[in-house]
Short mmCIF file of C-alpha atoms in Angstrom, two decimals:
data_model
loop_
_atom_site.label_atom_id
_atom_site.label_comp_id
_atom_site.label_asym_id
_atom_site.label_seq_id
_atom_site.Cartn_x
_atom_site.Cartn_y
_atom_site.Cartn_z
CA MET A 1 7.73 -11.38 -8.44
CA PRO A 2 4.74 -10.56 -5.48
CA SER A 3 1.05 -10.19 -6.40
CA TRP A 4 1.75 -6.54 -5.56
CA PHE A 5 1.32 -5.79 -9.66
CA ALA A 6 -0.82 -6.44 -12.65
CA VAL A 7 -1.05 -6.18 -16.50
CA ARG A 8 -2.96 -3.62 -17.67
CA ASN A 9 -3.86 -3.21 -21.44
CA PRO A 10 -0.53 -5.10 -23.07
CA GLU A 11 -1.49 -2.27 -25.93
CA ARG A 12 -0.75 0.58 -23.78
CA LYS A 13 3.00 2.27 -23.16
CA ARG A 14 2.71 1.78 -20.09
CA THR A 15 1.64 -1.52 -19.01
CA LEU A 16 2.10 -1.89 -15.56
CA THR A 17 -0.37 -1.02 -12.37
CA PHE A 18 -0.60 -1.91 -9.23
CA SER A 19 -3.29 -4.94 -8.24
CA ASP A 20 -5.83 -4.87 -5.99
CA LYS A 21 -4.14 -6.39 -2.67
CA LEU A 22 -1.13 -3.62 -2.77
CA ARG A 23 -4.36 -1.22 -3.09
CA ALA A 24 -5.66 -2.72 0.29
CA PHE A 25 -2.67 -1.23 2.21
CA ALA A 26 -2.64 2.22 0.81
CA SER A 27 -2.20 4.27 3.45
CA ILE A 28 0.58 3.31 5.04
CA GLU A 29 3.47 5.20 5.24
CA MET A 30 6.27 5.18 2.94
CA PRO A 31 10.17 6.71 2.50
CA TYR A 32 9.57 9.02 -0.47
CA GLU A 33 12.21 10.22 -2.66
CA LEU A 34 11.50 12.37 -5.35
CA LEU A 35 14.78 12.61 -8.18
CA SER A 36 13.63 15.56 -10.57
CA GLN A 37 13.96 17.71 -7.67
CA SER A 38 16.57 20.27 -7.26
CA PRO A 39 17.32 20.40 -4.47
CA PHE A 40 17.36 16.72 -3.68
CA LEU A 41 13.81 15.97 -1.69
CA GLN A 42 13.27 12.94 0.20
CA PHE A 43 9.64 13.17 2.51
CA GLY A 44 7.09 10.52 4.03
CA ALA A 45 3.40 10.22 2.16
CA PRO A 46 1.66 7.26 1.86
CA LEU A 47 1.89 3.97 -0.36
CA GLY A 48 -1.59 5.31 -2.42
CA LEU A 49 1.09 8.40 -3.82
CA ILE A 50 2.43 6.28 -6.33
CA MET A 51 -0.17 4.41 -6.91
CA GLN A 52 -2.57 7.02 -7.47
CA ALA A 53 0.65 9.00 -9.91
CA ALA A 54 0.63 5.26 -11.53
CA ARG A 55 -2.88 5.06 -12.68
CA TYR A 56 -2.69 8.95 -14.03
CA ASN A 57 1.00 7.51 -16.19
CA GLY A 58 -2.47 4.54 -17.50
CA GLY A 59 -5.06 7.95 -18.29
CA THR A 60 -4.91 9.10 -21.72
CA ASP A 61 -4.32 12.55 -20.28
CA CYS A 62 -1.02 12.44 -19.40
CA LEU A 63 0.81 12.11 -22.90
CA LEU A 64 2.27 15.22 -22.66
CA ALA A 65 3.80 15.21 -18.29
CA PRO A 66 3.56 11.88 -17.26
CA ILE A 67 4.63 12.02 -14.05
CA GLN A 68 8.51 10.47 -13.21
CA GLN A 69 10.76 9.19 -10.90
CA LEU A 70 8.60 10.03 -8.61
CA TYR A 71 10.77 6.87 -5.67
CA ILE A 72 10.03 4.72 -2.52
CA ALA A 73 13.61 4.02 -2.17
CA GLN A 74 15.16 2.18 1.22
CA CYS A 75 11.93 1.50 2.33
CA ASP A 76 12.83 -1.72 5.07
CA ILE A 77 11.24 -4.46 4.11
CA ARG A 78 10.92 -5.80 8.06
CA GLY A 79 8.91 -3.14 8.22
CA LEU A 80 6.19 -3.36 5.79
CA PRO A 81 2.52 -5.22 7.39
CA SER A 82 3.28 -8.58 7.92
CA ALA A 83 1.03 -9.51 4.89
CA LEU A 84 3.69 -7.59 2.41
CA GLU A 85 6.97 -8.54 4.18
CA GLU A 86 5.64 -12.40 4.07
CA ASP A 87 5.94 -11.59 -0.16
CA LEU A 88 9.49 -11.08 0.05
CA PRO A 89 11.19 -13.84 2.19
CA VAL A 90 14.52 -13.95 2.52
CA PRO A 91 16.24 -15.74 -0.38
CA GLU A 92 17.52 -19.34 0.84
CA ILE A 93 20.76 -18.37 -0.54
CA VAL A 94 21.18 -15.39 1.73
CA GLY A 95 21.80 -17.80 4.35
CA ARG A 96 23.80 -20.00 2.83
CA ALA A 97 26.47 -17.61 1.38
CA GLY A 98 27.02 -16.26 4.68
CA LYS A 99 26.09 -16.52 8.56
CA GLY A 100 22.78 -16.18 8.46
CA ASP A 101 22.19 -12.79 9.76
CA VAL A 102 20.15 -9.99 7.23
CA TYR A 103 22.23 -6.75 7.88
CA SER A 104 19.59 -5.55 6.17
CA SER A 105 16.75 -5.72 3.96
CA SER A 106 15.12 -3.13 1.11
CA ILE A 107 12.12 -2.50 -1.35
CA TRP A 108 12.60 0.26 -4.05
CA LEU A 109 9.82 0.76 -6.07
CA GLY A 110 9.35 3.79 -8.26
CA LEU A 111 8.32 5.52 -11.54
CA GLN A 112 11.06 5.80 -14.26
CA PRO A 113 14.01 6.68 -14.31
CA THR A 114 15.24 5.99 -11.10
CA TYR A 115 18.64 6.55 -10.42
CA THR A 116 21.05 5.68 -7.29
CA PRO A 117 24.57 7.27 -7.80
CA LEU A 118 28.01 5.62 -7.38
CA HIS A 119 28.76 4.31 -3.94
CA ARG A 120 29.74 1.40 -2.30
CA ASP A 121 27.98 -1.44 0.97
CA PRO A 122 29.35 -2.42 4.21
CA ASN A 123 28.11 -5.36 3.35
CA PRO A 124 27.55 -8.01 0.99
CA ASN A 125 23.82 -7.16 -0.61
CA LEU A 126 21.67 -9.96 -3.04
CA PHE A 127 19.71 -7.41 -5.95
CA CYS A 128 17.07 -8.28 -7.26
CA GLN A 129 14.25 -7.76 -10.32
CA LEU A 130 11.32 -7.95 -9.22
CA ALA A 131 9.29 -5.86 -11.91
CA GLY A 132 10.68 -3.55 -15.06
CA SER A 133 14.51 -3.36 -15.51
CA LYS A 134 17.40 -2.15 -14.46
CA ALA A 135 21.23 -1.94 -15.17
CA VAL A 136 23.63 -1.67 -13.13
CA ARG A 137 27.87 -1.39 -12.87
CA LEU A 138 29.97 -2.11 -10.71
CA PHE A 139 33.81 -1.66 -10.42
CA ARG A 140 36.27 -3.95 -7.82
CA PRO A 141 36.63 -2.21 -4.27
CA LYS A 142 40.42 0.26 -5.49
CA THR A 143 38.68 0.80 -9.22
CA GLY A 144 35.09 3.01 -7.56
CA LEU A 145 37.47 3.81 -5.16
CA SER A 146 39.66 5.96 -7.24
CA VAL A 147 36.72 6.80 -9.96
CA PHE A 148 35.07 8.16 -7.10
CA GLN A 149 37.68 10.01 -5.52
CA HIS A 150 39.41 11.83 -8.42
CA VAL A 151 35.64 12.79 -9.06
CA ARG A 152 35.41 14.62 -5.64
CA ARG A 153 38.87 16.01 -5.80
CA SER A 154 37.94 17.29 -9.28
CA LEU A 155 34.86 18.74 -7.39
CA GLY A 156 37.10 20.18 -4.08
CA LEU A 157 35.69 17.52 -1.95
CA ALA A 158 36.49 14.88 0.56
CA GLY A 159 34.79 12.47 1.87
CA ASP A 160 34.18 8.79 2.57
CA ALA A 161 31.20 6.99 0.81
CA ARG A 162 29.77 4.23 2.22
CA LEU A 163 26.08 4.27 1.29
CA ARG A 164 24.12 5.79 -0.56
CA GLY A 165 23.33 9.15 0.79
CA PRO A 166 21.57 12.47 -0.23
CA GLU A 167 24.80 14.33 -0.23
CA MET A 168 25.15 12.50 -3.74
CA MET A 169 22.11 12.63 -5.17
CA ASP A 170 22.14 16.10 -6.38
CA GLY A 171 24.01 18.55 -7.69
CA PRO A 172 27.46 19.01 -9.14
CA GLU A 173 28.35 15.24 -7.33
CA ARG A 174 26.02 14.08 -8.49
CA ASP A 175 26.81 14.85 -12.36
CA GLY A 176 30.24 13.78 -11.55
CA LEU A 177 29.62 10.15 -10.65
CA HIS A 178 27.03 9.58 -13.31
CA HIS A 179 29.55 11.25 -15.33
CA ALA A 180 32.39 9.23 -14.69
CA THR A 181 29.96 5.92 -14.88
CA TRP A 182 27.97 5.35 -16.99
CA VAL A 183 28.42 9.10 -20.05
CA ASN A 184 32.30 8.44 -19.88
CA PRO A 185 34.52 5.96 -18.34
CA ASP A 186 37.72 6.15 -18.01
CA PRO A 187 38.64 2.89 -20.14
CA SER A 188 41.85 1.87 -18.84
CA ARG A 189 39.74 0.75 -15.86
CA GLU A 190 37.99 -2.30 -15.35
CA VAL A 191 33.91 -1.84 -14.92
CA TRP A 192 31.42 -4.46 -15.04
CA GLU A 193 28.06 -3.78 -15.76
CA ALA A 194 24.87 -6.30 -15.55
CA VAL A 195 21.37 -5.99 -17.22
CA LEU A 196 18.25 -7.59 -15.37
CA GLY A 197 14.18 -8.67 -15.73
CA ALA A 198 12.13 -10.00 -13.60
CA GLY A 199 12.97 -12.61 -11.82
CA ASP A 200 17.05 -11.90 -12.70
CA ALA A 201 19.10 -11.44 -9.14
CA LEU A 202 23.51 -10.38 -8.98
CA PHE A 203 25.17 -10.54 -5.67
CA ILE A 204 26.99 -7.45 -5.39
CA PRO A 205 30.16 -8.61 -2.83
CA GLN A 206 30.85 -6.53 -0.08
CA GLY A 207 33.31 -3.22 -0.93
CA TRP A 208 32.40 -3.22 -5.15
CA TRP A 209 31.25 0.47 -5.84
CA HIS A 210 28.16 0.34 -7.76
CA SER A 211 25.57 2.52 -9.43
CA VAL A 212 21.98 1.65 -10.63
CA ARG A 213 19.97 3.11 -12.52
CA SER A 214 16.67 1.82 -13.97
CA VAL A 215 15.91 0.53 -18.71
CA GLY A 216 13.12 0.79 -20.44
CA HIS A 217 10.05 3.86 -20.73
CA ASP A 218 9.69 6.48 -18.46
CA ALA A 219 6.45 6.82 -15.96
CA GLU A 220 6.56 2.18 -16.64
CA LEU A 221 6.81 1.31 -12.95
CA ASN A 222 9.55 -0.59 -11.73
CA ALA A 223 10.74 -2.24 -8.40
CA SER A 224 13.91 -4.06 -6.99
CA ALA A 225 14.60 -5.91 -3.24
CA ASN A 226 17.60 -5.86 -2.09
CA TRP A 227 19.40 -8.15 1.08
CA TRP A 228 22.41 -6.44 2.94
CA PHE A 229 24.05 -10.03 5.50
CA ARG A 230 26.93 -10.95 6.60
#
């Protein structure tokens, strides 16, 4: 785990906070999502925004209304200041498993609960958990496509979902995909689940459908990084 986090009073419910190292970069612009907002909201704001929210959540004034579902999502690691990018070097296994060509990489940093609906990626993906915990459910390519198409047909929709996009983050499509993946999956369809803690990694093969959600207390910090490669 990079030295971005620190443990506040372990007796408190929300024990993670940001380290002094990360606070030095509070002014850099980051891509945010507000997952509790409908319609789904994306915006740019300083890194300091989530720091202030986490600080508020760690106080005694927020017991009834902590800030949740504020998410820095799919932020390109290569666009971070060099001092932060160096904390997240490309894992050695990425170079050995592929051609050494990193297609893209991202940091995911949020206040729980965080969530990504069922989708598939065009490249192999190494997903690493940095802080907190996340659960990932996966389907083989044909099975996941069947789940996705069933949900879309039930809504009178058509289209593809190779990438995590805003169209699946709000409304009936999000609800349908969530229900089919997490609430009441069809028992005739094979599904895998992995629960990752800090320091764990998961390889997601090209074309495998997957959905990701945080595990643990609401409003706690959660952080992941991933590398798509060829």
